Short mmCIF file of C-alpha atoms and ligand atoms in Angstrom, two decimals:
data_model
loop_
_atom_site.label_atom_id
_atom_site.label_comp_id
_atom_site.label_asym_id
_atom_site.label_seq_id
_atom_site.Cartn_x
_atom_site.Cartn_y
_atom_site.Cartn_z
CA MET N 1 2.84 24.28 -3.07
CA ARG N 2 -0.48 23.69 -1.48
CA ILE N 3 -1.37 20.13 -1.70
CA LEU N 4 -4.50 18.16 -0.49
CA LEU N 5 -4.18 14.39 -0.29
CA ALA N 6 -6.99 12.00 0.11
CA SER N 7 -6.84 8.39 1.19
CA SER N 8 -9.03 5.77 2.91
CA GLU N 9 -6.14 4.74 5.05
CA VAL N 10 -3.09 6.55 6.42
CA HIS N 11 -0.43 5.20 8.71
CA PRO N 12 -0.22 5.73 11.74
CA TYR N 13 -3.97 6.26 12.03
CA SER N 14 -5.32 3.31 9.94
CA LYS N 15 -3.79 0.65 7.86
CA THR N 16 -4.43 -2.52 5.92
CA GLY N 17 -1.49 -2.46 3.60
CA GLY N 18 1.01 -0.32 1.61
CA LEU N 19 -1.34 2.40 0.73
CA ALA N 20 -1.35 3.58 4.29
CA ASP N 21 2.43 3.63 4.49
CA MET N 22 2.77 5.45 1.22
CA VAL N 23 0.25 8.22 1.90
CA GLY N 24 1.48 8.73 5.51
CA ALA N 25 5.05 9.11 4.20
CA LEU N 26 4.18 11.30 1.14
CA GLY N 27 2.35 13.74 3.41
CA LYS N 28 5.17 13.92 5.96
CA HIS N 29 7.83 14.41 3.40
CA LEU N 30 6.06 17.08 1.38
CA ALA N 31 5.41 19.02 4.43
CA ARG N 32 9.08 18.69 5.55
CA ALA N 33 10.09 20.02 2.15
CA GLY N 34 8.24 23.16 3.08
CA HIS N 35 4.90 22.64 1.38
CA GLN N 36 1.54 23.25 2.88
CA VAL N 37 -0.15 19.73 3.09
CA GLY N 38 -3.51 18.58 4.10
CA LEU N 39 -4.60 15.00 4.15
CA VAL N 40 -8.27 13.85 4.26
CA THR N 41 -9.09 10.42 5.71
CA PRO N 42 -12.01 8.68 7.48
CA LEU N 43 -12.21 8.76 11.15
CA TYR N 44 -12.40 5.04 12.07
CA ALA N 45 -13.21 3.60 15.48
CA GLY N 46 -10.33 4.11 18.06
CA ILE N 47 -8.43 6.89 16.21
CA ARG N 48 -9.75 9.85 18.33
CA GLU N 49 -8.98 8.01 21.65
CA LYS N 50 -5.44 7.35 20.35
CA PHE N 51 -4.82 10.93 19.10
CA PRO N 52 -6.82 13.13 21.63
CA ALA N 53 -4.98 16.24 20.36
CA MET N 54 -7.23 16.57 17.32
CA ALA N 55 -9.74 19.44 17.44
CA ARG N 56 -13.03 20.20 15.67
CA PHE N 57 -12.47 21.96 12.44
CA GLY N 58 -15.19 24.26 11.05
CA ASN N 59 -18.93 23.67 11.13
CA PRO N 60 -20.43 20.25 10.51
CA LEU N 61 -20.94 19.59 6.72
CA GLN N 62 -24.12 18.43 5.13
CA LEU N 63 -23.87 16.93 1.64
CA MET N 64 -26.35 15.11 -0.28
CA LEU N 65 -25.78 11.40 -0.90
CA GLY N 66 -28.40 10.63 -3.45
CA HIS N 67 -31.63 11.87 -1.84
CA GLN N 68 -30.21 11.66 1.69
CA PRO N 69 -28.77 14.69 3.25
CA THR N 70 -25.74 13.30 5.25
CA THR N 71 -23.64 15.16 7.81
CA ALA N 72 -20.05 14.86 8.86
CA GLU N 73 -17.90 16.59 11.36
CA ILE N 74 -14.28 17.28 10.52
CA TRP N 75 -11.53 16.96 13.06
CA ALA N 76 -7.99 18.34 12.49
CA LEU N 77 -4.74 17.21 13.75
CA GLU N 78 -1.33 18.69 12.97
CA PRO N 79 1.30 15.91 13.65
CA ILE N 80 4.08 18.04 12.26
CA ASN N 81 4.42 21.53 10.93
CA GLY N 82 2.82 22.08 7.70
CA LEU N 83 0.71 18.88 7.68
CA THR N 84 -2.87 18.80 8.80
CA ILE N 85 -4.83 15.60 8.83
CA TYR N 86 -8.50 16.17 8.31
CA PHE N 87 -10.56 13.29 9.82
CA VAL N 88 -13.97 12.72 8.34
CA ASP N 89 -16.33 11.82 11.25
CA GLN N 90 -19.48 10.09 10.12
CA PRO N 91 -20.10 7.62 12.81
CA ASP N 92 -22.61 5.30 10.89
CA PHE N 93 -20.11 4.98 8.07
CA TYR N 94 -16.71 4.75 9.75
CA GLN N 95 -17.05 3.81 13.44
CA ARG N 96 -16.45 0.09 12.75
CA PRO N 97 -13.67 -2.17 13.89
CA ALA N 98 -12.38 -2.84 10.43
CA LEU N 99 -11.89 -0.58 7.33
CA TYR N 100 -13.54 -2.33 4.55
CA GLN N 101 -14.80 -5.85 5.52
CA ARG N 102 -16.49 -8.04 8.01
CA ASP N 103 -15.59 -11.81 8.03
CA GLY N 104 -13.86 -11.60 4.75
CA ALA N 105 -16.86 -9.93 3.02
CA ASP N 106 -17.03 -6.25 1.97
CA PHE N 107 -19.29 -4.05 3.91
CA PRO N 108 -22.65 -3.96 1.98
CA ASP N 109 -22.60 -0.06 2.11
CA ASN N 110 -19.06 0.53 0.98
CA ALA N 111 -20.55 2.53 -1.98
CA GLU N 112 -22.27 4.90 0.39
CA ARG N 113 -19.19 5.03 2.71
CA PHE N 114 -16.60 6.01 0.03
CA ILE N 115 -18.90 8.08 -2.33
CA PHE N 116 -19.58 10.06 0.68
CA PHE N 117 -15.97 10.21 1.64
CA SER N 118 -15.09 11.46 -1.93
CA LYS N 119 -17.78 14.09 -1.71
CA VAL N 120 -16.35 15.49 1.55
CA VAL N 121 -12.81 15.52 -0.08
CA ALA N 122 -14.11 17.37 -3.12
CA HIS N 123 -15.97 19.86 -0.83
CA LEU N 124 -12.86 20.48 1.31
CA ALA N 125 -10.75 20.85 -1.90
CA LEU N 126 -12.75 23.75 -2.95
CA THR N 127 -13.44 25.43 0.37
CA LEU N 128 -10.49 25.09 2.66
CA PRO N 129 -9.23 28.53 3.59
CA TRP N 130 -5.62 27.75 2.40
CA ASN N 131 -6.96 27.16 -1.12
CA PRO N 132 -5.19 23.89 -2.24
CA GLU N 133 -3.78 24.09 -5.74
CA VAL N 134 -3.11 20.34 -6.07
CA VAL N 135 -5.53 17.54 -5.09
CA HIS N 136 -4.04 14.06 -5.01
CA ALA N 137 -6.52 11.20 -4.52
CA HIS N 138 -5.56 7.61 -3.90
CA ASP N 139 -7.16 4.44 -4.99
CA TRP N 140 -10.82 3.74 -5.80
CA GLN N 141 -12.13 5.02 -2.47
CA ALA N 142 -11.17 8.46 -3.54
CA GLY N 143 -11.55 7.85 -7.27
CA LEU N 144 -14.58 10.09 -7.68
CA VAL N 145 -12.80 13.07 -6.27
CA PRO N 146 -11.64 14.73 -9.50
CA LEU N 147 -15.02 14.45 -11.25
CA LEU N 148 -16.95 15.67 -8.15
CA MET N 149 -14.64 18.72 -8.02
CA GLN N 150 -15.24 19.53 -11.66
CA GLU N 151 -19.01 19.13 -11.19
CA GLU N 152 -19.03 21.42 -8.08
CA ALA N 153 -16.90 23.94 -10.07
CA ARG N 154 -19.23 23.70 -13.11
CA LEU N 155 -22.23 24.39 -10.71
CA GLY N 156 -20.40 27.47 -9.44
CA LYS N 157 -19.65 26.09 -6.00
CA THR N 158 -16.05 27.02 -5.89
CA GLY N 159 -15.27 29.93 -3.56
CA GLN N 160 -14.77 33.38 -5.04
CA GLY N 161 -11.56 33.89 -7.08
CA ARG N 162 -10.58 30.19 -6.73
CA VAL N 163 -9.37 28.23 -9.56
CA LEU N 164 -9.99 24.48 -9.86
CA PRO N 165 -6.97 22.60 -8.29
CA ARG N 166 -5.00 20.33 -10.55
CA THR N 167 -5.92 16.63 -9.95
CA PHE N 168 -3.83 13.56 -9.62
CA PHE N 169 -4.88 9.97 -9.00
CA THR N 170 -2.69 7.18 -7.81
CA ILE N 171 -3.52 3.53 -8.57
CA HIS N 172 -1.95 1.39 -5.69
CA ASN N 173 -3.64 -1.76 -6.96
CA LEU N 174 -5.61 -2.07 -10.16
CA ALA N 175 -7.25 -5.28 -8.90
CA TYR N 176 -9.33 -3.25 -6.44
CA GLN N 177 -11.71 -1.16 -8.55
CA GLY N 178 -14.62 -0.06 -6.34
CA LEU N 179 -17.22 -1.62 -8.65
CA PHE N 180 -20.90 -1.18 -7.66
CA PRO N 181 -24.28 -1.94 -9.33
CA ILE N 182 -25.68 0.75 -11.48
CA SER N 183 -28.46 1.43 -8.77
CA ARG N 184 -25.69 2.97 -6.58
CA TYR N 185 -24.82 5.53 -9.17
CA ALA N 186 -27.65 7.82 -7.91
CA LEU N 187 -25.60 8.24 -4.65
CA THR N 188 -23.07 10.34 -6.68
CA ASN N 189 -25.66 12.97 -7.67
CA LEU N 190 -23.67 13.16 -10.88
CA SER N 191 -25.22 13.54 -14.42
CA TRP N 192 -25.78 10.32 -16.41
CA SER N 193 -23.58 11.82 -19.13
CA HIS N 194 -20.55 10.43 -17.31
CA PHE N 195 -21.88 6.92 -17.18
CA THR N 196 -20.15 5.86 -20.33
CA ALA N 197 -17.36 3.49 -21.47
CA ALA N 198 -15.08 6.58 -21.65
CA GLY N 199 -16.18 7.76 -18.24
CA LEU N 200 -16.90 5.71 -15.19
CA GLU N 201 -19.06 2.80 -16.52
CA PHE N 202 -17.47 -0.62 -16.49
CA TYR N 203 -19.70 -3.40 -18.06
CA GLY N 204 -22.87 -1.85 -16.72
CA GLN N 205 -21.41 -1.04 -13.31
CA LEU N 206 -20.06 2.00 -11.57
CA SER N 207 -16.27 1.82 -11.46
CA CYS N 208 -14.80 4.43 -9.00
CA LEU N 209 -11.34 3.50 -10.13
CA LYS N 210 -12.21 4.34 -13.77
CA ALA N 211 -13.50 7.78 -12.55
CA GLY N 212 -10.07 8.51 -11.09
CA ILE N 213 -8.34 7.49 -14.21
CA ALA N 214 -10.73 9.32 -16.65
CA TYR N 215 -11.10 12.57 -14.84
CA SER N 216 -7.70 13.47 -13.32
CA ASP N 217 -4.98 15.45 -14.94
CA TYR N 218 -2.43 12.69 -14.17
CA VAL N 219 -2.47 9.14 -13.15
CA THR N 220 0.31 7.58 -11.43
CA THR N 221 1.15 3.92 -10.30
CA VAL N 222 3.59 3.10 -7.54
CA SER N 223 6.30 1.60 -9.69
CA PRO N 224 7.45 2.31 -13.28
CA ARG N 225 7.19 -1.28 -14.18
CA TYR N 226 3.64 -1.58 -12.99
CA SER N 227 2.58 1.48 -15.11
CA LYS N 228 3.70 -0.48 -18.24
CA GLU N 229 2.26 -3.85 -17.02
CA ILE N 230 -1.29 -2.58 -16.48
CA THR N 231 -1.65 -1.67 -20.15
CA THR N 232 -1.38 -5.28 -21.09
CA THR N 233 -4.00 -7.98 -21.06
CA GLU N 234 -2.13 -10.10 -18.54
CA TYR N 235 -2.13 -7.35 -15.87
CA GLY N 236 -4.84 -4.93 -17.03
CA CYS N 237 -7.78 -6.43 -14.98
CA GLY N 238 -10.06 -5.60 -17.97
CA LEU N 239 -8.84 -1.96 -18.06
CA ASP N 240 -5.77 -2.39 -20.33
CA GLY N 241 -7.49 -0.81 -23.25
CA PHE N 242 -8.76 2.08 -21.26
CA LEU N 243 -5.37 2.73 -19.72
CA GLN N 244 -3.80 2.62 -23.15
CA ASP N 245 -6.20 5.52 -24.08
CA HIS N 246 -4.92 7.37 -21.13
CA GLN N 247 -1.28 6.37 -21.50
CA ALA N 248 -0.14 9.99 -22.13
CA LYS N 249 -1.01 10.93 -18.59
CA LEU N 250 0.12 7.64 -16.99
CA VAL N 251 3.35 7.95 -14.98
CA GLY N 252 5.04 5.27 -12.66
CA ILE N 253 6.77 6.62 -9.57
CA LEU N 254 8.43 4.15 -7.28
CA ASN N 255 7.27 4.42 -3.60
CA GLY N 256 9.93 5.30 -1.15
CA VAL N 257 10.75 3.69 2.24
CA ASP N 258 10.13 5.59 5.44
CA TYR N 259 13.62 4.91 6.96
CA GLU N 260 12.52 6.55 10.19
CA GLU N 261 10.15 3.60 10.74
CA TRP N 262 12.27 0.94 8.91
CA ASN N 263 15.85 1.30 10.02
CA PRO N 264 17.59 -1.56 11.82
CA GLU N 265 19.94 0.98 13.49
CA THR N 266 17.20 2.76 15.29
CA ASP N 267 14.17 0.30 15.41
CA ASN N 268 13.05 -0.07 19.00
CA THR N 269 10.72 -2.87 18.16
CA ILE N 270 13.59 -5.34 17.48
CA GLN N 271 15.90 -7.16 19.98
CA ALA N 272 19.11 -5.69 19.07
CA PRO N 273 19.94 -2.71 16.69
CA TYR N 274 22.42 -3.31 13.97
CA SER N 275 23.88 -1.80 10.86
CA ALA N 276 25.76 -2.73 7.68
CA ALA N 277 29.04 -1.86 9.55
CA ASP N 278 28.14 -4.21 12.40
CA LEU N 279 25.94 -7.07 11.73
CA ASN N 280 26.37 -8.70 15.19
CA GLY N 281 22.84 -7.57 16.22
CA LYS N 282 21.35 -9.42 13.28
CA ALA N 283 22.31 -12.79 14.95
CA ALA N 284 20.68 -11.67 18.15
CA ASN N 285 17.44 -10.83 16.26
CA LYS N 286 17.48 -14.15 14.58
CA ALA N 287 17.76 -15.97 17.87
CA ALA N 288 15.03 -13.86 19.39
CA LEU N 289 12.68 -14.41 16.51
CA GLN N 290 13.21 -18.15 16.60
CA GLU N 291 12.32 -18.04 20.23
CA GLU N 292 9.40 -15.84 19.83
CA MET N 293 8.03 -18.06 17.12
CA LYS N 294 8.86 -21.25 19.26
CA LEU N 295 11.29 -22.64 16.68
CA PRO N 296 14.66 -24.31 17.69
CA VAL N 297 17.09 -21.54 18.32
CA ASP N 298 19.78 -22.29 15.84
CA ALA N 299 22.25 -19.71 14.36
CA ASN N 300 23.25 -21.91 11.50
CA VAL N 301 19.93 -22.89 9.87
CA PRO N 302 18.80 -20.57 7.21
CA LEU N 303 15.61 -18.70 8.27
CA LEU N 304 13.15 -17.59 5.67
CA GLY N 305 10.20 -15.32 6.40
CA SER N 306 7.07 -13.76 4.87
CA ILE N 307 4.75 -11.01 5.87
CA ASN N 308 1.71 -10.69 3.86
CA ARG N 309 -1.93 -10.22 3.25
CA LEU N 310 -2.87 -13.86 2.48
CA VAL N 311 -4.54 -13.19 -0.95
CA GLU N 312 -4.03 -14.86 -4.37
CA GLN N 313 -2.06 -11.73 -5.48
CA LYS N 314 0.80 -12.52 -3.17
CA GLY N 315 1.57 -15.91 -4.59
CA VAL N 316 0.39 -17.86 -1.65
CA ASP N 317 -0.40 -20.98 -3.62
CA ILE N 318 3.07 -21.31 -5.18
CA GLN N 319 4.71 -20.39 -1.81
CA LEU N 320 2.83 -23.26 -0.07
CA GLY N 321 3.75 -25.59 -2.98
CA ALA N 322 7.51 -24.50 -2.86
CA LEU N 323 7.69 -24.87 0.85
CA GLU N 324 6.21 -28.42 0.75
CA GLU N 325 9.02 -29.17 -1.73
CA MET N 326 11.74 -27.50 0.16
CA LEU N 327 10.94 -28.57 3.76
CA GLY N 328 13.12 -31.65 3.36
CA ALA N 329 16.11 -29.26 3.38
CA ASP N 330 17.69 -27.77 6.44
CA LEU N 331 15.71 -24.55 6.79
CA GLN N 332 13.14 -22.69 8.92
CA PHE N 333 10.22 -20.63 7.73
CA VAL N 334 8.08 -18.00 9.66
CA LEU N 335 4.91 -16.39 8.30
CA LEU N 336 2.93 -13.46 9.58
CA GLY N 337 -0.30 -12.77 7.79
CA SER N 338 -4.02 -12.75 7.53
CA GLY N 339 -6.61 -12.90 4.73
CA ASN N 340 -8.30 -15.67 2.98
CA PRO N 341 -9.28 -18.25 5.59
CA THR N 342 -8.39 -21.21 3.29
CA PHE N 343 -4.87 -19.86 2.89
CA GLU N 344 -4.71 -19.09 6.70
CA GLN N 345 -5.60 -22.71 7.38
CA ALA N 346 -3.17 -24.03 4.93
CA TYR N 347 -0.33 -22.36 6.75
CA VAL N 348 -1.54 -23.44 10.11
CA ASP N 349 -1.63 -27.01 8.93
CA LEU N 350 1.91 -26.71 7.42
CA ALA N 351 3.16 -25.49 10.82
CA LYS N 352 1.32 -28.34 12.60
CA ARG N 353 2.95 -30.94 10.35
CA HIS N 354 6.48 -29.27 10.59
CA PRO N 355 6.59 -27.84 14.02
CA THR N 356 10.43 -27.58 14.12
CA LYS N 357 10.66 -25.95 10.82
CA VAL N 358 7.55 -23.83 10.22
CA ALA N 359 5.93 -21.19 12.58
CA VAL N 360 2.88 -19.29 11.61
CA GLN N 361 1.11 -16.29 13.20
CA ILE N 362 -2.21 -15.36 11.79
CA GLY N 363 -3.18 -11.81 12.31
CA TYR N 364 -1.86 -8.39 12.06
CA ASN N 365 1.25 -7.46 14.22
CA HIS N 366 3.24 -4.36 13.67
CA GLY N 367 6.11 -5.14 16.04
CA LEU N 368 6.41 -8.77 14.78
CA SER N 369 6.55 -7.49 11.17
CA HIS N 370 9.67 -5.47 12.12
CA ARG N 371 11.14 -8.49 14.03
CA ILE N 372 10.65 -10.74 11.08
CA GLU N 373 12.56 -8.39 8.82
CA ALA N 374 15.35 -8.15 11.33
CA GLY N 375 15.53 -11.86 12.32
CA THR N 376 15.28 -13.56 8.88
CA ASP N 377 17.98 -14.48 6.36
CA PHE N 378 15.72 -14.54 3.39
CA PHE N 379 12.35 -12.86 2.67
CA LEU N 380 9.82 -14.49 0.19
CA LEU N 381 7.57 -12.44 -1.91
CA PRO N 382 6.53 -14.48 -5.02
CA SER N 383 3.52 -12.23 -6.04
CA ARG N 384 1.54 -12.90 -9.14
CA PHE N 385 1.55 -9.14 -9.65
CA GLU N 386 2.87 -6.44 -7.38
CA PRO N 387 2.18 -2.67 -7.95
CA CYS N 388 5.20 -1.78 -5.82
CA GLY N 389 5.62 -3.97 -2.70
CA LEU N 390 7.26 -2.51 0.31
CA ASN N 391 8.31 -5.54 2.25
CA GLN N 392 11.14 -6.39 -0.32
CA MET N 393 12.52 -2.82 0.21
CA TYR N 394 12.23 -3.16 3.94
CA SER N 395 14.10 -6.58 3.84
CA LEU N 396 16.77 -5.14 1.71
CA ARG N 397 17.54 -2.54 4.42
CA TYR N 398 17.39 -5.23 7.15
CA GLY N 399 19.82 -7.49 5.38
CA SER N 400 17.16 -10.13 4.75
CA VAL N 401 17.89 -11.27 1.10
CA PRO N 402 14.65 -10.97 -0.78
CA ILE N 403 13.44 -13.87 -3.06
CA VAL N 404 10.85 -12.32 -5.42
CA ARG N 405 9.06 -12.92 -8.57
CA ALA N 406 10.19 -10.53 -11.35
CA THR N 407 7.03 -8.48 -11.54
CA GLY N 408 6.02 -4.89 -11.00
CA GLY N 409 7.86 -3.04 -8.16
CA LEU N 410 9.63 -6.25 -7.20
CA ASP N 411 11.37 -6.25 -10.53
CA ASP N 412 12.16 -2.54 -10.24
CA THR N 413 13.77 -2.75 -6.75
CA VAL N 414 15.51 -6.25 -6.59
CA ILE N 415 18.72 -6.94 -8.55
CA ASP N 416 19.44 -10.51 -9.41
CA PHE N 417 22.92 -12.01 -10.02
CA SER N 418 22.09 -12.52 -13.65
CA GLU N 419 21.53 -8.72 -14.09
CA SER N 420 24.62 -7.60 -12.29
CA PRO N 421 26.86 -9.92 -10.15
CA GLU N 422 28.39 -6.80 -8.61
CA SER N 423 25.19 -5.25 -7.43
CA ALA N 424 23.14 -8.39 -6.76
CA ASN N 425 20.95 -7.94 -3.69
CA GLY N 426 18.25 -10.56 -4.19
CA ILE N 427 17.02 -13.52 -6.19
CA LYS N 428 14.42 -13.21 -8.82
CA PHE N 429 12.52 -15.72 -10.82
CA SER N 430 10.00 -15.32 -13.67
CA GLU N 431 7.84 -18.20 -14.06
CA TYR N 432 4.75 -18.36 -11.81
CA SER N 433 5.22 -21.80 -10.46
CA SER N 434 6.10 -23.61 -7.19
CA THR N 435 9.02 -25.27 -9.05
CA ALA N 436 10.51 -21.95 -10.14
CA LEU N 437 10.15 -20.57 -6.59
CA ALA N 438 11.69 -23.66 -5.13
CA ARG N 439 14.54 -23.37 -7.52
CA ALA N 440 14.98 -19.74 -6.37
CA ILE N 441 14.92 -20.84 -2.69
CA ARG N 442 17.66 -23.38 -3.48
CA LYS N 443 19.80 -20.58 -4.84
CA GLY N 444 19.28 -18.77 -1.67
CA LEU N 445 20.49 -21.82 0.31
CA ALA N 446 23.53 -22.09 -1.88
CA ILE N 447 24.25 -18.48 -1.21
CA TYR N 448 23.83 -19.01 2.57
CA ASP N 449 26.43 -21.76 2.45
CA GLU N 450 28.97 -19.22 1.18
CA PRO N 451 29.29 -16.62 3.91
CA GLU N 452 31.25 -14.16 1.78
CA LEU N 453 28.63 -14.26 -0.94
CA LEU N 454 25.83 -13.81 1.59
CA GLU N 455 27.56 -10.81 2.97
CA HIS N 456 27.99 -9.38 -0.52
CA TYR N 457 24.19 -9.62 -1.05
CA ARG N 458 23.44 -8.21 2.35
CA MET N 459 25.76 -5.31 1.89
CA ASN N 460 24.30 -4.50 -1.45
CA GLY N 461 20.82 -4.69 -0.08
CA MET N 462 21.55 -2.54 2.97
CA ALA N 463 23.17 0.13 0.81
CA ALA N 464 20.19 0.36 -1.50
CA ASP N 465 18.43 3.56 -1.01
CA PHE N 466 14.78 4.14 -1.70
CA SER N 467 14.55 7.28 0.37
CA TRP N 468 11.26 9.11 0.30
CA SER N 469 12.87 12.52 -0.61
CA ARG N 470 13.39 11.25 -4.07
CA THR N 471 9.91 9.98 -4.37
CA ALA N 472 8.38 13.15 -3.06
CA ASP N 473 10.55 15.22 -5.55
CA GLN N 474 9.14 13.16 -8.42
CA TYR N 475 5.63 13.82 -7.24
CA LEU N 476 6.39 17.56 -6.86
CA SER N 477 7.70 17.80 -10.42
CA LEU N 478 4.57 16.15 -11.68
CA TYR N 479 2.42 18.49 -9.65
CA ARG N 480 4.14 21.38 -11.27
CA LYS N 481 3.87 19.90 -14.77
CA ALA N 482 0.08 19.64 -14.94
CA PRO N 483 -1.80 22.12 -16.94
P1 ADP Y 501 -0.01 -4.58 -0.03
O1 ADP Y 501 -0.29 -3.04 0.11
O2 ADP Y 501 -0.49 -5.15 -1.24
O3 ADP Y 501 -0.57 -5.25 1.16
P2 ADP Y 501 2.73 -3.74 0.36
O4 ADP Y 501 3.96 -4.58 0.39
O5 ADP Y 501 2.76 -2.52 -0.47
O6 ADP Y 501 1.49 -4.73 0.00
O7 ADP Y 501 2.42 -3.32 1.91
C1 ADP Y 501 2.22 -4.17 2.93
C2 ADP Y 501 2.35 -3.40 4.26
O8 ADP Y 501 1.61 -4.03 5.20
C3 ADP Y 501 3.76 -3.58 4.81
O9 ADP Y 501 4.14 -2.45 5.52
C4 ADP Y 501 3.71 -4.81 5.60
O10 ADP Y 501 4.74 -4.92 6.53
C5 ADP Y 501 2.31 -4.72 6.18
N1 ADP Y 501 1.71 -6.03 6.56
C6 ADP Y 501 1.06 -6.78 5.84
N2 ADP Y 501 0.58 -7.82 6.42
C7 ADP Y 501 0.89 -7.55 7.74
C8 ADP Y 501 0.59 -8.20 8.97
N3 ADP Y 501 -0.08 -9.38 9.02
N4 ADP Y 501 1.00 -7.72 10.11
C9 ADP Y 501 1.72 -6.55 10.10
N5 ADP Y 501 2.05 -5.93 9.04
C10 ADP Y 501 1.61 -6.37 7.87
#
């Protein structure tokens, strides 16, 4: 098939979260399966310098953004056979040190930046010489793509003999909706007939996410459980009714893990490789992590870890509460994360008060994120909601037993003893409270005290297989199913 993907972040070029991992891996696996794949993404600061092999593609584009003719150049890079990354080069919009925010606040021109991005994607979808038959847009930043394509086609702007590609939209996180004041709508150059409750209007605002849902042939979420949850008031972020209306085209497909990136047997960012057959390296990684994080090096103390965007979604409040409760016990905890300054400060303070038990690194650190998976005994992810979650799947493969709240993708991927003693690979709890998390941590410590049981959990976790080939196959059958 000929497939065009569009995403505002793609690993290894840009990343703030799981979206980048997912889209990077999807592109790679579809191309490896023999399909022709293009992937459109903004050219942020530093990417061209890091990937100098990219070359100019075609002539500069000029598209209307409201009344403003706006130009972009496209750069193309072919990292593997069959996969072309198209970088949208619009320096005023994308040459910035961060993707979406400065000092914790969204850039004031994010509407311009991502409406323009969506316009470029729609244009490429209809003009690329290899004639994509499927266009798969991700998250609100690309939410307008299906509608913009329809409009271009309606105005007769599709190339001769071309049919409108089928459109797919993936919600990676319903909480981020790309909401903008009505005054920004003019930037889309779309007819006002779409600005309705059934279209892209949300309580008087423009919702880029709603556009993706309303106008694509299929909508997917990144786990089956989350596709059900978002049709409920509790998880629907105000869109539950709207999503119920579109339920017939809503499908949950669990993200895969890129085991080329996340494999303790071949990971060159960790101290010592290891496998389920030989766990010796795990101990060396634990010691190295304790040393790196300046904690006492002690093979016997259970080491818990967490890697996260420090935002409410991730259950930061109950994690802080549970740690306060549990720090009397013999354990250590390491955290890597960044986000809300109040949460950052709370962790820094916790580490100051418990320097021999808690170590915190605020910031983004790719290598350390791997070393935490490799060095810890348990991994905490007590999310309030979790569309898929990747870290729990990484920790399963690294033999770090996940302790998670039973929601979204966490519930789909972690198996608790109560569900199946034989296949248990982690600990799940339901109630969103510090007490419930502390109880789950206590269960973890009890498992740690029984080496055979710990081994049972680890072996089950390391054997769990969330390979991308299965995920890519599911997307392919959906691509084929569309009208
Ligand atoms: P989300 O997309 O909501 O942030 P996911 O679990 O889907 O959550 O994906 C998070 C990804 O980002 C994982 O690959 C994780 O390792 C990575 N990550 C998050 N915070 C950091 C950080 N501070 N440093 C390095 N990697 C991080």
